[in-house]
mmCIF file of C-alpha atoms in Angstrom:
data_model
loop_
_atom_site.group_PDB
_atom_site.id
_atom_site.type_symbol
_atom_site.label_atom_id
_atom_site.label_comp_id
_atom_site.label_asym_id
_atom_site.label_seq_id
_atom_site.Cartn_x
_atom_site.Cartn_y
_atom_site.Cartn_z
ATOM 1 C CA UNK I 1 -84.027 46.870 32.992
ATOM 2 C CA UNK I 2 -81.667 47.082 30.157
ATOM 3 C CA UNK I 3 -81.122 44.216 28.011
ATOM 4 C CA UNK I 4 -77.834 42.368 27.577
ATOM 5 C CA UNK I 5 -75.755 43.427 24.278
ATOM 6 C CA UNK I 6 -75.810 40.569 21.442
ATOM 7 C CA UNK I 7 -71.840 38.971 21.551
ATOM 8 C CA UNK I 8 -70.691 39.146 17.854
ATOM 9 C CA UNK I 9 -68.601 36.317 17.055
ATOM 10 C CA UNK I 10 -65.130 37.027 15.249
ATOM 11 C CA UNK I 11 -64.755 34.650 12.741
ATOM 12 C CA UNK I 12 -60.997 33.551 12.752
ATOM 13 C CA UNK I 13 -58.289 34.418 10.494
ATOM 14 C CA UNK I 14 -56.976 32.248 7.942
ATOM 15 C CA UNK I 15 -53.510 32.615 6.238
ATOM 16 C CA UNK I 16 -54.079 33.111 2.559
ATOM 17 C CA UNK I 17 -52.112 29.965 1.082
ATOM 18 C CA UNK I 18 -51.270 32.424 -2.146
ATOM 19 C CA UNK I 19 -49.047 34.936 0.018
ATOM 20 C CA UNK I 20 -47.423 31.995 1.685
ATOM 21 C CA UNK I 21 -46.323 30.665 -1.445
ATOM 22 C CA UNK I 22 -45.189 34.036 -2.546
ATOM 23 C CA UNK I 23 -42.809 34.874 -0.080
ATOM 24 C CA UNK I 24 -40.951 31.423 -0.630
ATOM 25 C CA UNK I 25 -40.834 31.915 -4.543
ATOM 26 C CA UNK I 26 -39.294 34.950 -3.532
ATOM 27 C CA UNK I 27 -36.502 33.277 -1.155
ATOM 28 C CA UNK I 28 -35.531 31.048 -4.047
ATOM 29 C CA UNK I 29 -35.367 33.481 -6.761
ATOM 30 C CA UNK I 30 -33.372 35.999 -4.977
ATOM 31 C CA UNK I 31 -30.328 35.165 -3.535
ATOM 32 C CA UNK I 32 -29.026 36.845 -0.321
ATOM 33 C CA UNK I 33 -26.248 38.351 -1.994
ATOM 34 C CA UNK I 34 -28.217 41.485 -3.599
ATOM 35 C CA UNK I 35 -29.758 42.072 0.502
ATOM 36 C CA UNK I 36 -25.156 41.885 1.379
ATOM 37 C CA UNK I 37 -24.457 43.987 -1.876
ATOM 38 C CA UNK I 38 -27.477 46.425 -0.392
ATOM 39 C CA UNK I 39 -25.812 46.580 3.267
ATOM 40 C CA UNK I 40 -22.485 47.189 1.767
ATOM 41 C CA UNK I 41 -23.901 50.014 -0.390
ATOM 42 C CA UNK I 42 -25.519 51.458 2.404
ATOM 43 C CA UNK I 43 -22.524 51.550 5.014
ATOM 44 C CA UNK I 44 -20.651 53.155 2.256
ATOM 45 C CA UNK I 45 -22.993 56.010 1.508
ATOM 46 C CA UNK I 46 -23.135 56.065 5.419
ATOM 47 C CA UNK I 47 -19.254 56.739 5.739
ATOM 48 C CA UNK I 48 -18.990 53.556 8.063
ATOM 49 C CA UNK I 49 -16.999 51.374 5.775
ATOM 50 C CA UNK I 50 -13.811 49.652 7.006
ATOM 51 C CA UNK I 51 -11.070 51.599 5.905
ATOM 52 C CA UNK I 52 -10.058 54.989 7.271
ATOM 53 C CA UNK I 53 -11.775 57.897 4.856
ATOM 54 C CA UNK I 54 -10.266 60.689 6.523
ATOM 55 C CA UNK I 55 -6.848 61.737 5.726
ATOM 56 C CA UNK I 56 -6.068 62.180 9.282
ATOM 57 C CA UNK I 57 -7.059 58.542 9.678
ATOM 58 C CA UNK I 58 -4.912 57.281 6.479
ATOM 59 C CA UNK I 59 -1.920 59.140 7.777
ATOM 60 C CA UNK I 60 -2.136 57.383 11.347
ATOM 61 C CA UNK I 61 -2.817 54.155 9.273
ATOM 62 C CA UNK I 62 0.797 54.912 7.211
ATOM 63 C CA UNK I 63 2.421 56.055 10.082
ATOM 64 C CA UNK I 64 1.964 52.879 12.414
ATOM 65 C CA UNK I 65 3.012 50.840 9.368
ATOM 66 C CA UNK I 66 6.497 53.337 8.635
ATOM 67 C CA UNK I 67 6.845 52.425 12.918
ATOM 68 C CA UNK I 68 6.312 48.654 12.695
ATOM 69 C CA UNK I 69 8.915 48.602 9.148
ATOM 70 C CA UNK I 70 11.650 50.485 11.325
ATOM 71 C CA UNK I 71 11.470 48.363 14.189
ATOM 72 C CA UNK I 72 11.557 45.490 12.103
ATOM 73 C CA UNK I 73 14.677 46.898 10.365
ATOM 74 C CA UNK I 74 16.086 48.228 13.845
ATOM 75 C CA UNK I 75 15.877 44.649 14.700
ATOM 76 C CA UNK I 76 17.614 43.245 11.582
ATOM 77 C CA UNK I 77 20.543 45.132 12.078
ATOM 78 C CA UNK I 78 20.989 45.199 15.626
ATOM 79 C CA UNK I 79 21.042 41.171 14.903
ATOM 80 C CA UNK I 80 23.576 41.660 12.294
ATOM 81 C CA UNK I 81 25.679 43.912 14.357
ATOM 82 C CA UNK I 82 25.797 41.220 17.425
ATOM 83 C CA UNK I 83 26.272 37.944 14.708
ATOM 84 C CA UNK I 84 30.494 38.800 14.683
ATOM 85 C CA UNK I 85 30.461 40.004 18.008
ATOM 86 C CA UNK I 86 28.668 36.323 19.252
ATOM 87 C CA UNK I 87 31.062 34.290 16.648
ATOM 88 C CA UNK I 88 34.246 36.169 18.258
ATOM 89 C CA UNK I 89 33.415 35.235 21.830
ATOM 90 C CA UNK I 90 32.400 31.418 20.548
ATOM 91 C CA UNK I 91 35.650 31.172 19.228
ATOM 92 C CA UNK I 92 37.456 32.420 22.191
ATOM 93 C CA UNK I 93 35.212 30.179 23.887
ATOM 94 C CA UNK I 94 36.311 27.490 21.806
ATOM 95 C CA UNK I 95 40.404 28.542 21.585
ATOM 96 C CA UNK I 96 39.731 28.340 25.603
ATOM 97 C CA UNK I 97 38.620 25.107 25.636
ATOM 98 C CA UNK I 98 41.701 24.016 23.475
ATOM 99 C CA UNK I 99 44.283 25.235 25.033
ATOM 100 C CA UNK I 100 43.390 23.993 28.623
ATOM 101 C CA UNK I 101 42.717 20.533 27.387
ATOM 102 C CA UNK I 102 46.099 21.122 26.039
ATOM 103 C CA UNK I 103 47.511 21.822 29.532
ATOM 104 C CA UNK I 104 45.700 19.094 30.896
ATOM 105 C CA UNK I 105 47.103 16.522 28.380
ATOM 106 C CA UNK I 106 50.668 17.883 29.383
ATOM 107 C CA UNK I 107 49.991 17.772 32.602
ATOM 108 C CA UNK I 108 48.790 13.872 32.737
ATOM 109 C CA UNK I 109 51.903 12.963 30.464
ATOM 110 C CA UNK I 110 53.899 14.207 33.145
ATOM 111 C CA UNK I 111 52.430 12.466 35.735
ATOM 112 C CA UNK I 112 52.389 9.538 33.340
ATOM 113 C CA UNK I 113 56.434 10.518 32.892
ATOM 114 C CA UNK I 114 56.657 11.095 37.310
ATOM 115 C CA UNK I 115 54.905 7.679 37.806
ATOM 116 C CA UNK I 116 57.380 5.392 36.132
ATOM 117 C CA UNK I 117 60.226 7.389 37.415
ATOM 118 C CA UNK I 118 58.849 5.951 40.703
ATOM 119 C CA UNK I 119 58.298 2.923 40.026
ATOM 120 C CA UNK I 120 61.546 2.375 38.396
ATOM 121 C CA UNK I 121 63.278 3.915 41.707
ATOM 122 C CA UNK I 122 61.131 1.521 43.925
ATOM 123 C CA UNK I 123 61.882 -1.647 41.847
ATOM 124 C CA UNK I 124 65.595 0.091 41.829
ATOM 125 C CA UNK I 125 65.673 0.139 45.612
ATOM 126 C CA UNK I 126 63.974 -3.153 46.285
ATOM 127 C CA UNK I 127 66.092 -4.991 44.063
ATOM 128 C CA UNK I 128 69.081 -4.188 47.105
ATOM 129 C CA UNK I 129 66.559 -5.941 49.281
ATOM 130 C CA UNK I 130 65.402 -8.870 47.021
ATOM 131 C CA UNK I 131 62.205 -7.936 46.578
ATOM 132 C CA UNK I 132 61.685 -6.804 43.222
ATOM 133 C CA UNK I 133 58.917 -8.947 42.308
ATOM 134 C CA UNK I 134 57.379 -7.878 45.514
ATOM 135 C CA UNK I 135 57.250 -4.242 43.993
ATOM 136 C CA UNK I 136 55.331 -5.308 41.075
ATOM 137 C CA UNK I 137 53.094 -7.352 43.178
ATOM 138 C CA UNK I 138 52.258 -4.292 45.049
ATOM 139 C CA UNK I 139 52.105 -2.170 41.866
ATOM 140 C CA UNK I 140 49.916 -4.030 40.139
ATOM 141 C CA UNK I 141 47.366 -4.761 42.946
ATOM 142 C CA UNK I 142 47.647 -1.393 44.150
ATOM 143 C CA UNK I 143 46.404 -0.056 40.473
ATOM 144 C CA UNK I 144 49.625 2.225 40.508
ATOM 145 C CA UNK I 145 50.663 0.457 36.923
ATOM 146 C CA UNK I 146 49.195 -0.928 33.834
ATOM 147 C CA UNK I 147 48.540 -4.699 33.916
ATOM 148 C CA UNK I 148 47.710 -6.850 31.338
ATOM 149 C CA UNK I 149 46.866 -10.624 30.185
ATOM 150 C CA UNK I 150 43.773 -13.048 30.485
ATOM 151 C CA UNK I 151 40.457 -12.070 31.925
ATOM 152 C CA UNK I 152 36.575 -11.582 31.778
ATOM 153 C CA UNK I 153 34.491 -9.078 29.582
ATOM 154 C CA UNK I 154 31.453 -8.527 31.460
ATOM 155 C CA UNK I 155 28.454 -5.791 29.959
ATOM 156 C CA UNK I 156 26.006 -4.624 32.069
ATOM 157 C CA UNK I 157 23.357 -2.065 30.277
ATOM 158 C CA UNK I 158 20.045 -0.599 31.049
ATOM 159 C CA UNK I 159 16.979 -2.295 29.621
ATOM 160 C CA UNK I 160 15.185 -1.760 26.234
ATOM 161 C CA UNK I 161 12.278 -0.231 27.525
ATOM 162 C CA UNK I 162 14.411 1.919 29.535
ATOM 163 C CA UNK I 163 16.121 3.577 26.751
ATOM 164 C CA UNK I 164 12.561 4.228 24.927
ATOM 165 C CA UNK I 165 12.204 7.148 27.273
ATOM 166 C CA UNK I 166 13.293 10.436 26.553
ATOM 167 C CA UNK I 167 14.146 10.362 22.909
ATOM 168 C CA UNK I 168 15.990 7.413 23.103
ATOM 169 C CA UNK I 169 18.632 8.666 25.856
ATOM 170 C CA UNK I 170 18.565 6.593 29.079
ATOM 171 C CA UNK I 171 20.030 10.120 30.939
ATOM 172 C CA UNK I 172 16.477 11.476 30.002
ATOM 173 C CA UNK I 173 14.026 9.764 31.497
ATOM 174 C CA UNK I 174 12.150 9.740 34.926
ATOM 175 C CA UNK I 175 15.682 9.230 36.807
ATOM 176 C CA UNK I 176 16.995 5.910 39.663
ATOM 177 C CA UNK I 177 13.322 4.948 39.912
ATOM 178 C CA UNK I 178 12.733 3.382 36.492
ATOM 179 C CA UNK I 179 13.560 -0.209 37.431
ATOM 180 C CA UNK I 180 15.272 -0.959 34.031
ATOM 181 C CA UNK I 181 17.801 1.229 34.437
ATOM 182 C CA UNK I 182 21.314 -0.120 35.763
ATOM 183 C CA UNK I 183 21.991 1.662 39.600
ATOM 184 C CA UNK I 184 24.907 2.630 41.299
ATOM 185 C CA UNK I 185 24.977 -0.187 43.987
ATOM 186 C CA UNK I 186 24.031 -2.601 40.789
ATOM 187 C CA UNK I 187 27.359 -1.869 39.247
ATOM 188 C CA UNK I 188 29.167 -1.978 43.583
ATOM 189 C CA UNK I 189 27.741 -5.652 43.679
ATOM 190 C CA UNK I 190 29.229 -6.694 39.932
ATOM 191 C CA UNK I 191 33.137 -5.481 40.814
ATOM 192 C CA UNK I 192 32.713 -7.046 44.782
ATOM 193 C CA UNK I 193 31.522 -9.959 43.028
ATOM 194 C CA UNK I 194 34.362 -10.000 40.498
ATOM 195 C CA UNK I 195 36.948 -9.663 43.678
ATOM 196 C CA UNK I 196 35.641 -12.000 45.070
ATOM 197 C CA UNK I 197 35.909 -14.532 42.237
ATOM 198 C CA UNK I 198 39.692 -14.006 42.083
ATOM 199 C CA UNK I 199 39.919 -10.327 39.865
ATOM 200 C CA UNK I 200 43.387 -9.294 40.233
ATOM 201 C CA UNK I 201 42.055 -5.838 38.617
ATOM 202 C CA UNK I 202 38.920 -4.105 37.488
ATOM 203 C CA UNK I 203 38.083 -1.250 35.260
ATOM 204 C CA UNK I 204 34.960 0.210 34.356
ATOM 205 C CA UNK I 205 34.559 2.092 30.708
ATOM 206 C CA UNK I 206 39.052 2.190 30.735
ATOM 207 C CA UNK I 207 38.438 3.624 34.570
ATOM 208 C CA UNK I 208 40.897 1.697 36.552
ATOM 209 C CA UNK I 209 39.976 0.612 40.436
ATOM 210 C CA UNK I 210 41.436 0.714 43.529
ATOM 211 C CA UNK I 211 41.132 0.172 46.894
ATOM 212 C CA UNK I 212 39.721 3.781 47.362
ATOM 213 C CA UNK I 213 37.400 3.766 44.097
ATOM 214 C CA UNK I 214 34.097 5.036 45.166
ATOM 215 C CA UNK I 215 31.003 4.104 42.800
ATOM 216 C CA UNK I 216 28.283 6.580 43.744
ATOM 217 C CA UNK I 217 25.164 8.072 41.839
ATOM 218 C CA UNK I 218 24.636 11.977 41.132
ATOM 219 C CA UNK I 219 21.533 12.633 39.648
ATOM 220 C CA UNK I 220 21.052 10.182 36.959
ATOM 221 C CA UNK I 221 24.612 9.625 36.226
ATOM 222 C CA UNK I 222 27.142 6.879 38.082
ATOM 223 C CA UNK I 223 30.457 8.062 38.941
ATOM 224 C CA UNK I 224 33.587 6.038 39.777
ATOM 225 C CA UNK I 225 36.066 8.263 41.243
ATOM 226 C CA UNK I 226 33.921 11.302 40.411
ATOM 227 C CA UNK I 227 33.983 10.753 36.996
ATOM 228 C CA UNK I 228 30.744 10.221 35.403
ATOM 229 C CA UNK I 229 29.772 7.313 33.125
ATOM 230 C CA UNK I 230 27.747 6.316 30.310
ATOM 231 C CA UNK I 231 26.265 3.098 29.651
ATOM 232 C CA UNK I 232 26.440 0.109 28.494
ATOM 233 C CA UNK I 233 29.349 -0.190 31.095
ATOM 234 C CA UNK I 234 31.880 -2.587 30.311
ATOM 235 C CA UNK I 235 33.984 -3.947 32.955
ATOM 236 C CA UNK I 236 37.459 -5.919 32.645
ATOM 237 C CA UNK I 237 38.799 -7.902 34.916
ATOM 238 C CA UNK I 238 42.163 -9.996 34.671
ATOM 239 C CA UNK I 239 42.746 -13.637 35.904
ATOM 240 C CA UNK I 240 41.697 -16.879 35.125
ATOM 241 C CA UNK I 241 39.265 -16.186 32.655
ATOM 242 C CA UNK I 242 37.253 -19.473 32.700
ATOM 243 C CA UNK I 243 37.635 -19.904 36.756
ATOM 244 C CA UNK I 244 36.733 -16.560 37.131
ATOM 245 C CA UNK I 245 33.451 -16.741 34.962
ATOM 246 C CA UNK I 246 32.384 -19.593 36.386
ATOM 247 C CA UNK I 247 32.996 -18.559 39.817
ATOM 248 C CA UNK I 248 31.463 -15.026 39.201
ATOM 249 C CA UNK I 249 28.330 -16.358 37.505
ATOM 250 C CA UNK I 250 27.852 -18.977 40.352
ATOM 251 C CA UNK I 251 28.101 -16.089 43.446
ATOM 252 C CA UNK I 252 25.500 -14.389 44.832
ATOM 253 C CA UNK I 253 26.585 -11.446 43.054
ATOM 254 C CA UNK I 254 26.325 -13.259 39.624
ATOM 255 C CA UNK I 255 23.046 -14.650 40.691
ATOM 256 C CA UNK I 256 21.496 -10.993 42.159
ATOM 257 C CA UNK I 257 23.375 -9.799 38.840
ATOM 258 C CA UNK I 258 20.613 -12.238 36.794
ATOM 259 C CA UNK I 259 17.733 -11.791 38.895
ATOM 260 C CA UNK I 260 18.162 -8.080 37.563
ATOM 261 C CA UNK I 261 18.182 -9.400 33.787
ATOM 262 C CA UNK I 262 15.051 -12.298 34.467
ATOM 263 C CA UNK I 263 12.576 -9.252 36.287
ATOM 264 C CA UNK I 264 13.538 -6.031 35.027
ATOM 265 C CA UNK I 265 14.989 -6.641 31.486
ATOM 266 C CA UNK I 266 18.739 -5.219 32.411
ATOM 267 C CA UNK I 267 20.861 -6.723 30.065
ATOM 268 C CA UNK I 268 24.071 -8.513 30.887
ATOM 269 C CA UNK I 269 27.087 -10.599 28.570
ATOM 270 C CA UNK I 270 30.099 -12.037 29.846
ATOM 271 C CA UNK I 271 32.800 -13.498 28.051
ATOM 272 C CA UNK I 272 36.367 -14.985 28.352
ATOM 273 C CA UNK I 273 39.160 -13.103 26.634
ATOM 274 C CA UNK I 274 42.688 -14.239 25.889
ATOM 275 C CA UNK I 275 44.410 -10.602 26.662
ATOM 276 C CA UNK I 276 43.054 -7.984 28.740
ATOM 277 C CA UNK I 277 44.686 -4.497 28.782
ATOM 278 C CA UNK I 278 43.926 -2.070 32.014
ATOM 279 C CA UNK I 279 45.352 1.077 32.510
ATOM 280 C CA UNK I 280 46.971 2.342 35.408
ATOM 281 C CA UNK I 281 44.482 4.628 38.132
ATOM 282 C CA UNK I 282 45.218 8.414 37.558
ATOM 283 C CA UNK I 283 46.025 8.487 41.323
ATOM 284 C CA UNK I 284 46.740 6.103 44.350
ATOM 285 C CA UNK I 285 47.769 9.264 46.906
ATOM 286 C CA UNK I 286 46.384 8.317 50.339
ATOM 287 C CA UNK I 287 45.928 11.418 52.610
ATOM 288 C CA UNK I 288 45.098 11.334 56.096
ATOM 289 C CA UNK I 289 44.588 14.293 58.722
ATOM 290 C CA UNK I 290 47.170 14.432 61.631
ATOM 291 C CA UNK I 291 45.992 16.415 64.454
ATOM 292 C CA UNK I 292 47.759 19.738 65.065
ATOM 293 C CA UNK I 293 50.282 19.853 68.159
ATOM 294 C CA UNK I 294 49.908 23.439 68.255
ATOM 295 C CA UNK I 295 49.457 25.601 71.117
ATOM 296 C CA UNK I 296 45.790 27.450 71.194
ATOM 297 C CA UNK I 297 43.984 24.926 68.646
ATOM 298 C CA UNK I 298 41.130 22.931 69.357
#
């Protein structure tokens, strides 16, 4: 029967304190700059460095550089080719703009000039008839002429935090649905209320009304007669100044007209004045549609 083999025991290894302290006297008195400077030497000896050794390689490197310089320079002068070529059409642009605002202004003086020729021949045929003071009665309520004398200043603007928005302009924030912002049918309920009070006429921002002066709302602009405004809108009204303040300010449009200042900050003045100037409306045509007589129309 063989006997069992003797088990040797390994006695276990211990690290030799003097070679750990070695290696970490070596750490601190060599930086790792010489072990970079080493790597550095290496790569170079190796060929493997960063910059193109060949002088097919440094002629590709020049070349892309001569491309990227001429495009550049292409660039440049293309630019200052176009610069009188842009500056021409501005002006024309500009000349344009000129001369049809020119046309325009001609155009209104002569319907300025056309106006009071009619109204001098109405006045000239009612006065056969007695009824020359009718004519200005009609004239004036109609918004055909200028009118002038006492009256109400009333401003109506959008609220403080309204015009925070959008770099300060009102136009540029989130649009109708910011309460503090002054609405179309805000601005219908201020001139119904000021007709109502006894106006004899109305104008909002110098834009004269009349019986068929639409305020409506495109975008975030309002528009009497199609023409757009900007607030604060002031509105002037002539008649009785004090009567009509009071009675404005005491109407349910006055009152809806302060509810809008008490909850959403819209901010409101009225005064008396001693002479109100309005201008006459641009136009006071009616047109209707007649239906055609004409054989083989529907």
């Amino acid at each position: 029967m063989p006997q069992p083999r003797p088990i040797r025991s390994t006695p276990a290894r211990v690290s030799r304190p003097d070679a750990s302290m070695s290696l970490l006297t070596n750490v601190m008195d060599h930086s790792l700059d010489d072990g970079y400077a080493e790597a550095a030497a290496r790569k170079q000896s190796e060929g493997t460095s960063g910059m193109p050794r060949t002088v097919r390689a440094k002629l590709s490197l020049a070349a892309g550089l001569v491309l990227a310089a001429v495009v550049v320079t292409v660039g440049a002068a293309q630019a200052r080719v176009a610069a009188p070529t842009i500056a021409k059409e501005r002006q024309e642009l500009i000349d344009r703009i000129q001369r049809e605002t020119a046309v325009a202004d001609k155009l209104e003086s002569t319907v300025g000039t056309l106006r009071g020729d009619v109204s001098a021949r109405q006045r000239e045929a009612l006065k056969k008839d007695g009824g020359a003071g009718r004519a200005d009665l009609v004239g004036m309520l109609s918004g055909a002429v200028a009118v002038h004398g006492p009256g109400v200043k009333l401003v109506v603007n959008d609220s403080k935090d309204a015009t925070t928005g959008g770099n300060g302009n009102p136009r540029e924030t989130s649009g109708f649905s910011d309460t503090g912002r002054v609405r179309d049918r805000d601005m219908q309920r201020v001139v119904n209320g000021l007709w109502e009070s006894g106006a004899e006429a109305v104008a909002i921002n110098g834009q004269r009304l009349t019986a068929l002066s639409a305020i409506r709302a495109a975008g975030d602009a309002i528009l009497v007669d199609n023409r757009p405004l900007v607030p604060p809108y002031t509105v002037f009204a002539v008649g009785d100044g004090e009567r009509l303040s009071t009675r404005f300010q005491d109407s349910a449009d006055g009152l809806y007209l302060h509810a809008l200042q008490e909850n959403y900050g819209i901010r409101t003045s009225i005064s008396t004045e001693g002479d109100v100037r309005l201008p006459a409306a641009p136009s006071v045509i009616v047109r209707t549609a007649q239906p055609s007589t004409e054989k083989g129309t529907s």
